[in-house]
Tab-separated table of C-alpha atoms and ligand atoms in Angstrom:
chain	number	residue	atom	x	y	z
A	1	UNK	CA	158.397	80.180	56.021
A	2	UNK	CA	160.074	77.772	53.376
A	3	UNK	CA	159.423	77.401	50.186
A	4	UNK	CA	160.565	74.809	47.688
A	5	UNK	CA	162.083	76.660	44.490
A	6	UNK	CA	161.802	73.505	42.019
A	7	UNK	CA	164.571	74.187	39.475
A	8	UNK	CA	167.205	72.550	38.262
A	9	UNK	CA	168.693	75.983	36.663
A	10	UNK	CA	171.082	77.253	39.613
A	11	UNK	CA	171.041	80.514	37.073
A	12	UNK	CA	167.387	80.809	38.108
A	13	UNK	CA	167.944	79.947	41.745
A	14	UNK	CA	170.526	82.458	41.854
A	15	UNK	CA	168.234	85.004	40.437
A	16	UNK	CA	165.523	84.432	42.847
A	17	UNK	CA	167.254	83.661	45.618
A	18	UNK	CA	168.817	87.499	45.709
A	19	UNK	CA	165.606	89.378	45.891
A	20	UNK	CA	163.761	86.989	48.215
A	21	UNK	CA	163.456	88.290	51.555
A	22	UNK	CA	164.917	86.853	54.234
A	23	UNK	CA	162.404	85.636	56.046
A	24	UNK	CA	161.247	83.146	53.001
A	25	UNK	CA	163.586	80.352	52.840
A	26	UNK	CA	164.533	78.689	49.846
A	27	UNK	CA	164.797	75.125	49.510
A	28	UNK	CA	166.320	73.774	46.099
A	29	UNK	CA	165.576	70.973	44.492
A	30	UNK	CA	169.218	69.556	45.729
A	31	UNK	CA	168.650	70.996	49.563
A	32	UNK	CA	165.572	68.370	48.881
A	33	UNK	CA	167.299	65.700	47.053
A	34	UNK	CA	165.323	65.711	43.993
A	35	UNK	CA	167.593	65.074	41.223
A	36	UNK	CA	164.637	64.101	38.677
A	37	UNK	CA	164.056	65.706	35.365
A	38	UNK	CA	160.980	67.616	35.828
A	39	UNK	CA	158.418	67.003	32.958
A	40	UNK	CA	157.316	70.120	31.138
A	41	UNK	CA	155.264	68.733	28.002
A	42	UNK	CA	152.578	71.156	27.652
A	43	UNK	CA	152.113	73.442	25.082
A	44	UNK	CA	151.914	76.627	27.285
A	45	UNK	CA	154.566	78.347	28.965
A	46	UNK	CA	152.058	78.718	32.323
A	47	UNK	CA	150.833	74.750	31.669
A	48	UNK	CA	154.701	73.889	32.114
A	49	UNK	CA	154.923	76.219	35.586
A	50	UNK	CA	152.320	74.185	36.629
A	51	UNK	CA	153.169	70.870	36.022
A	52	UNK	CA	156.330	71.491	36.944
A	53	UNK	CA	155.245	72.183	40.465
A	54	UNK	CA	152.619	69.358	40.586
A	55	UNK	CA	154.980	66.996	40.049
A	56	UNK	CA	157.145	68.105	43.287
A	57	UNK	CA	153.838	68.685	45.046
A	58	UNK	CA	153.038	65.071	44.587
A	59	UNK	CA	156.485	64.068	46.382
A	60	UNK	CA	156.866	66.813	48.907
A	61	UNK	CA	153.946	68.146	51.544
A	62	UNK	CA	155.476	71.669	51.422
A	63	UNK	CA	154.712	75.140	49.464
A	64	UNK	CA	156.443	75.067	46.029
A	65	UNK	CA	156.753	77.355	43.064
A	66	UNK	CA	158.159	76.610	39.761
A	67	UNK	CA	158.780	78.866	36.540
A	68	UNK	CA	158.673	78.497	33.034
A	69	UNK	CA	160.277	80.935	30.670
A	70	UNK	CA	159.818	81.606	26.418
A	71	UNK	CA	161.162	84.031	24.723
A	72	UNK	CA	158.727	85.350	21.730
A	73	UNK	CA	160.079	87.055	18.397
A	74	UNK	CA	157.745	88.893	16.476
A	75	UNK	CA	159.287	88.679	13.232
A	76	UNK	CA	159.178	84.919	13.857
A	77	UNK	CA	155.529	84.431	14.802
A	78	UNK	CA	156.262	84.245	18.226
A	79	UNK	CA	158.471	81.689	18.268
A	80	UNK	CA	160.303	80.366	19.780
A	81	UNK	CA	158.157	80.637	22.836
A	82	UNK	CA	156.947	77.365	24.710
A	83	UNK	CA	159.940	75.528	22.823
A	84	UNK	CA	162.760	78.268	23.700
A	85	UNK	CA	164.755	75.512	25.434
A	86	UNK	CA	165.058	73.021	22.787
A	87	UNK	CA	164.576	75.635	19.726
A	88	UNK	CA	167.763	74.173	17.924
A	89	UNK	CA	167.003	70.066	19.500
A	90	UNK	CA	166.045	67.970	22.203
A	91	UNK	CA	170.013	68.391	23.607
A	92	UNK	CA	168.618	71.902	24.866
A	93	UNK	CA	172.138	73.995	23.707
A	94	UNK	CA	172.074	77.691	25.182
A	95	UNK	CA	174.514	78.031	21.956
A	96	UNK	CA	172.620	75.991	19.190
A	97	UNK	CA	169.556	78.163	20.183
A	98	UNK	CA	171.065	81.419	20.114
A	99	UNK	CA	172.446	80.484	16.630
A	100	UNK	CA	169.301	79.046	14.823
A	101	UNK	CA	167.585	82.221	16.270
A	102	UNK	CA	170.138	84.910	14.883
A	103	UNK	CA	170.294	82.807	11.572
A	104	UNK	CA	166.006	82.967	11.479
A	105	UNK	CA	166.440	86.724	12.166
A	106	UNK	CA	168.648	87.583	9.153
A	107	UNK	CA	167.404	90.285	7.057
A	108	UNK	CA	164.065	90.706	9.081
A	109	UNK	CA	164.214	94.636	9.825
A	110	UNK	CA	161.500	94.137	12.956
A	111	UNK	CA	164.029	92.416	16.010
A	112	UNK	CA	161.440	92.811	18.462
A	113	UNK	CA	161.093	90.299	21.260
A	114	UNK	CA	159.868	89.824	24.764
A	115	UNK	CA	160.641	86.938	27.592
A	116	UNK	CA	157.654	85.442	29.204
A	117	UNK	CA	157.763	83.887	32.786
A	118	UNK	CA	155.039	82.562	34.404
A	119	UNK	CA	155.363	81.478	37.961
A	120	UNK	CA	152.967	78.803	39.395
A	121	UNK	CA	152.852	78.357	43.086
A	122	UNK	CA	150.552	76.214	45.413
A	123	UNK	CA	150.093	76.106	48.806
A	124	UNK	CA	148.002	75.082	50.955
A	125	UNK	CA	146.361	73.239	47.741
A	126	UNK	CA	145.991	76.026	46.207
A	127	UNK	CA	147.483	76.910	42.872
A	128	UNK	CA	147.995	80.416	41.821
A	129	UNK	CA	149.605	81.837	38.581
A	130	UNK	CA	151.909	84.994	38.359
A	131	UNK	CA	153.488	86.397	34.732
A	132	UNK	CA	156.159	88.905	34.372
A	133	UNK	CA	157.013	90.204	30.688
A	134	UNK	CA	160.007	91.973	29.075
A	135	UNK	CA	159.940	93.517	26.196
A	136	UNK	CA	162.901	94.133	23.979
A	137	UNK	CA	164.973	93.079	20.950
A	138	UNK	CA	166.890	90.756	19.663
A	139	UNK	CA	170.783	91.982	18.986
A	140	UNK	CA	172.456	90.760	15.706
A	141	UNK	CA	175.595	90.071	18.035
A	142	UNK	CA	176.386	88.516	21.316
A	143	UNK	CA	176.946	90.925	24.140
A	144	UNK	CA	178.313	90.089	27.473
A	145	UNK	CA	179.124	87.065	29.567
A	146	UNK	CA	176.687	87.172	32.499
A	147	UNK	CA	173.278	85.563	32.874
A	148	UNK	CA	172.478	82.727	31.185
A	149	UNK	CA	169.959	81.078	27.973
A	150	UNK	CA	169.330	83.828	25.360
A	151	UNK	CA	170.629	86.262	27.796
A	152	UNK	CA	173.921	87.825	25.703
A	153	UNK	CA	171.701	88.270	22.363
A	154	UNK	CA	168.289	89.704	24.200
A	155	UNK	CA	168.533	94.091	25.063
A	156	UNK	CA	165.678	95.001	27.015
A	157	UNK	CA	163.891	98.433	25.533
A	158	UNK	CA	165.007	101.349	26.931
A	159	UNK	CA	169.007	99.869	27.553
A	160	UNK	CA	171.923	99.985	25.727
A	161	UNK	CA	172.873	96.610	26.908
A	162	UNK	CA	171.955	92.761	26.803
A	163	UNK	CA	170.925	90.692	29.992
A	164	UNK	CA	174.243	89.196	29.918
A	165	UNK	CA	175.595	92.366	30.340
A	166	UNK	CA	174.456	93.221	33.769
A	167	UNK	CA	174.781	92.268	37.318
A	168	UNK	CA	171.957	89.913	38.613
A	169	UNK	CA	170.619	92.486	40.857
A	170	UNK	CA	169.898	94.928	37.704
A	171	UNK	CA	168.630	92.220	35.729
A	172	UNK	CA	166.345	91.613	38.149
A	173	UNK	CA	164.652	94.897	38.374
A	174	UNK	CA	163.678	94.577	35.250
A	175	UNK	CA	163.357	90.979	33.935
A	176	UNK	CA	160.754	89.075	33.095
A	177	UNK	CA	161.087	86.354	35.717
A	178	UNK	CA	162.089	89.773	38.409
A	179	UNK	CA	158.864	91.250	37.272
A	180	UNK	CA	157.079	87.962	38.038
A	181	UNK	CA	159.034	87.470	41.210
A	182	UNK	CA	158.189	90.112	42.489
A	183	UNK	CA	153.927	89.739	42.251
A	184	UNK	CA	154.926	86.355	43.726
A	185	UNK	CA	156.742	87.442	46.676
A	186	UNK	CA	153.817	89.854	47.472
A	187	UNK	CA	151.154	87.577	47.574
A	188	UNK	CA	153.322	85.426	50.006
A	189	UNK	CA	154.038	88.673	52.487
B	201	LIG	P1	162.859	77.252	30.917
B	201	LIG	O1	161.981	78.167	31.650
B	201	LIG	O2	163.976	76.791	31.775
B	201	LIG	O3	162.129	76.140	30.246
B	201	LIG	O4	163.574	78.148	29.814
B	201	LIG	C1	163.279	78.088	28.437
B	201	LIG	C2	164.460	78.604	27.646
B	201	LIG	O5	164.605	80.009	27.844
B	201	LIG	C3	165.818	77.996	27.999
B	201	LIG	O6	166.568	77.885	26.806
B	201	LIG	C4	166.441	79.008	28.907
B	201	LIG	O7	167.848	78.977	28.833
B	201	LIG	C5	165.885	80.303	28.353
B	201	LIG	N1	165.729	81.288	29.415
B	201	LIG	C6	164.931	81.178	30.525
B	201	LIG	N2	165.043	82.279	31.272
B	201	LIG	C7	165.929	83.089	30.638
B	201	LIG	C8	166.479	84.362	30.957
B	201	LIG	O8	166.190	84.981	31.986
B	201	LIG	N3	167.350	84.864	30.056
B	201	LIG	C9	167.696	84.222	28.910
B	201	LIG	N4	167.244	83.027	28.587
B	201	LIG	C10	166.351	82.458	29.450
């Protein structure tokens, strides 16, 4: 079958598209030649999944799934959450963020954090929801060059390293968005 992936984040594409099996193919939003911003206005992380995919569903007569992704800090009330990608401003800076977030977490003694993803699919006019969550902590340094977003500051529990500091395929075990993936990918086999 194909499936429209409606992204604009080849981080996330790359993600998904290495645990997919290969009898789903992907379509990106460039393999379609959307090159829109997607709208994501709502005020929930699974309200932005779905608009995100009725807005290619409107265009395109095909499956689609779309994600949406906060990461929630205890200490801070939860926040960032829904606004993760423009924590530090609208010009959505992986670096700004990471920065306002270590500065909020100064001298809090509780670091503890978990990423949200919730995946929104519909097909066949139907529109179904699946969430992955990872819990972890927030480091007080950056660690690692891989991944992507809040990646090199955010150790899931039970590691002694930050998403940025593993390969895509371990990430994926045990991320979030892997977690969700992977609920996602059983409902479609
Ligand atoms: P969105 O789902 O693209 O709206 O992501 C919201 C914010 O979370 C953006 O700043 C992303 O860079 C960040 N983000 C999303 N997924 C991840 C992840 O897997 N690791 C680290 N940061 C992420």
């Amino acid at each position: 079958m194909e499936i429209i992936f409606a992204t604009h984040n080849q981080n996330k594409l790359k993600e998904v598209q290495i645990m997919m099996p290969e009898h789903i193919k992907l379509l990106s939003l460039d393999d379609i030649g959307m090159h829109d911003e997607i709208p994501e206005t709502s005020a929930t992380i699974s309200g932005n999944a779905a608009q995100k995919v009725q807005f290619i569903r409107q265009r395109y007569d095909m499956p689609v799934f779309a994600d949406d992704t906060g990461l929630e800090v205890l200490a801070l009330n939860n926040e960032p959450g829904v606004y993760s990608a423009r924590y530090a401003g609208e010009h959505k800076s992986s670096i700004d963020n990471m920065e306002l977030l270590l500065k909020n977490l100064e001298g809090k003694r509780d670091r503890s954090a978990r990423f949200v993803t919730v995946f929104a699919l519909d097909m066949d006019r139907c529109q179904t929801l699946f969430e992955g969550v990872c819990e972890g902590a927030v480091t007080e340094e950056y660690h690692g060059d891989q991944g992507f977003g809040y990646d090199p500051i955010f150790m899931p529990n039970g590691y002694d390293k930050t998403f940025a500091q593993m390969s895509l395929m371990e990430k994926g075990e045990i991320s979030h968005r892997g977690i969700a993936l992977k609920k996602l990918i059983a409902y479609l086999t």
